[in-house]
Amino acid sequence: MNAPTEDSSYTYTKAIILLSDGLNTKDRWYGDGSTHSTQVDARQALLCNNIKGAGIIVYTIQVNTDNEATSSILKSCASSTSQFFLLTSASEVISTFSSIGTALSKLRVSK
């Protein structure tokens, strides 16, 4: 599916919201990625750096309901520390997306 052509007279704010458990324990190329998690983390870091380098805002959400460690890769992938969210309950997903939506609409109004 192709995105519509952008209007050259309008300034767009592009954003990605990445929702994950943040553990990178599965790798589609090697199956169980527990021994390859550093390779997966490196690919994710490269991807996030390229996205941010293209001027796209990255919000990351770690859903951590099992009290696992906070994902350093998701924290560093976010465009800023305020754009990383650590959720400990599935019920927090709705309020987090609402918060992100509010932040994005403020960006649009302020320009």
Coordinates of C-alpha atoms in Angstrom, one line a residue, residues 17-97:
I17 CA 5.3 4.1 17.8
L18 CA 7.2 0.9 18.6
L19 CA 5.4 -1.4 21.1
S20 CA 7.4 -4.4 22.4
D21 CA 8.3 -6.5 25.4
G22 CA 11.8 -5.2 24.7
L23 CA 13.5 -8.6 25.3
N24 CA 14.6 -9.4 21.7
T25 CA 14.6 -13.1 22.6
K26 CA 13.2 -14.3 19.2
D27 CA 15.1 -13.9 15.9
R28 CA 13.3 -14.7 12.7
W29 CA 16.6 -15.8 11.0
Y30 CA 17.9 -18.1 13.8
G31 CA 14.8 -19.2 15.7
D32 CA 15.3 -18.9 19.4
G33 CA 17.3 -15.7 19.6
S34 CA 18.5 -16.0 23.2
T35 CA 22.1 -16.6 22.0
H36 CA 21.7 -14.1 19.2
S37 CA 20.0 -11.3 21.2
T38 CA 23.0 -9.0 20.8
Q39 CA 22.8 -9.4 17.0
V40 CA 19.1 -8.5 17.2
D41 CA 19.8 -5.5 19.5
A42 CA 22.5 -4.3 17.1
R43 CA 20.1 -4.5 14.1
Q44 CA 17.4 -2.7 16.1
A45 CA 19.8 0.0 17.2
L46 CA 20.9 0.6 13.6
L47 CA 17.3 0.8 12.4
C48 CA 16.3 3.2 15.1
N49 CA 19.3 5.4 14.5
N50 CA 18.5 5.5 10.7
I51 CA 14.9 6.4 11.5
K52 CA 15.8 9.2 13.8
G53 CA 18.4 10.4 11.4
A54 CA 15.7 10.8 8.8
G55 CA 13.9 13.2 11.1
I56 CA 11.2 10.8 12.2
I57 CA 10.1 10.9 15.9
V58 CA 10.3 7.5 17.6
Y59 CA 8.1 6.7 20.6
T60 CA 8.9 3.3 22.3
I61 CA 6.7 1.4 24.7
Q62 CA 7.9 -1.5 26.7
V63 CA 5.1 -3.7 28.0
N64 CA 6.8 -5.4 31.0
T65 CA 4.2 -7.4 33.0
D66 CA 6.7 -10.0 34.2
N67 CA 9.1 -7.6 36.0
E68 CA 11.8 -8.2 33.5
A69 CA 14.6 -5.7 33.1
T70 CA 14.0 -2.4 31.4
S71 CA 15.1 -2.6 27.8
S72 CA 18.1 -0.4 27.2
I73 CA 17.6 -0.8 23.4
L74 CA 14.1 0.5 23.6
K75 CA 15.1 3.4 25.8
S76 CA 17.9 4.4 23.4
C77 CA 15.6 3.9 20.4
A78 CA 13.2 6.6 21.6
S79 CA 13.9 10.0 20.3
S80 CA 14.1 11.3 23.8
T81 CA 13.7 9.9 27.3
S82 CA 10.2 11.4 27.5
Q83 CA 9.3 9.4 24.5
F84 CA 10.1 6.0 26.2
F85 CA 7.3 4.4 28.2
L86 CA 7.6 1.5 30.6
L87 CA 4.3 -0.2 31.2
T88 CA 3.8 -2.8 34.0
S89 CA 0.2 -3.5 33.3
A90 CA -1.7 -4.0 30.0
S91 CA -4.3 -1.5 31.2
E92 CA -1.7 1.3 30.8
V93 CA -1.6 0.9 27.0
I94 CA -4.7 3.0 26.4
S95 CA -3.5 5.9 28.6
T96 CA 0.0 5.8 27.0
F97 CA -1.4 6.0 23.5

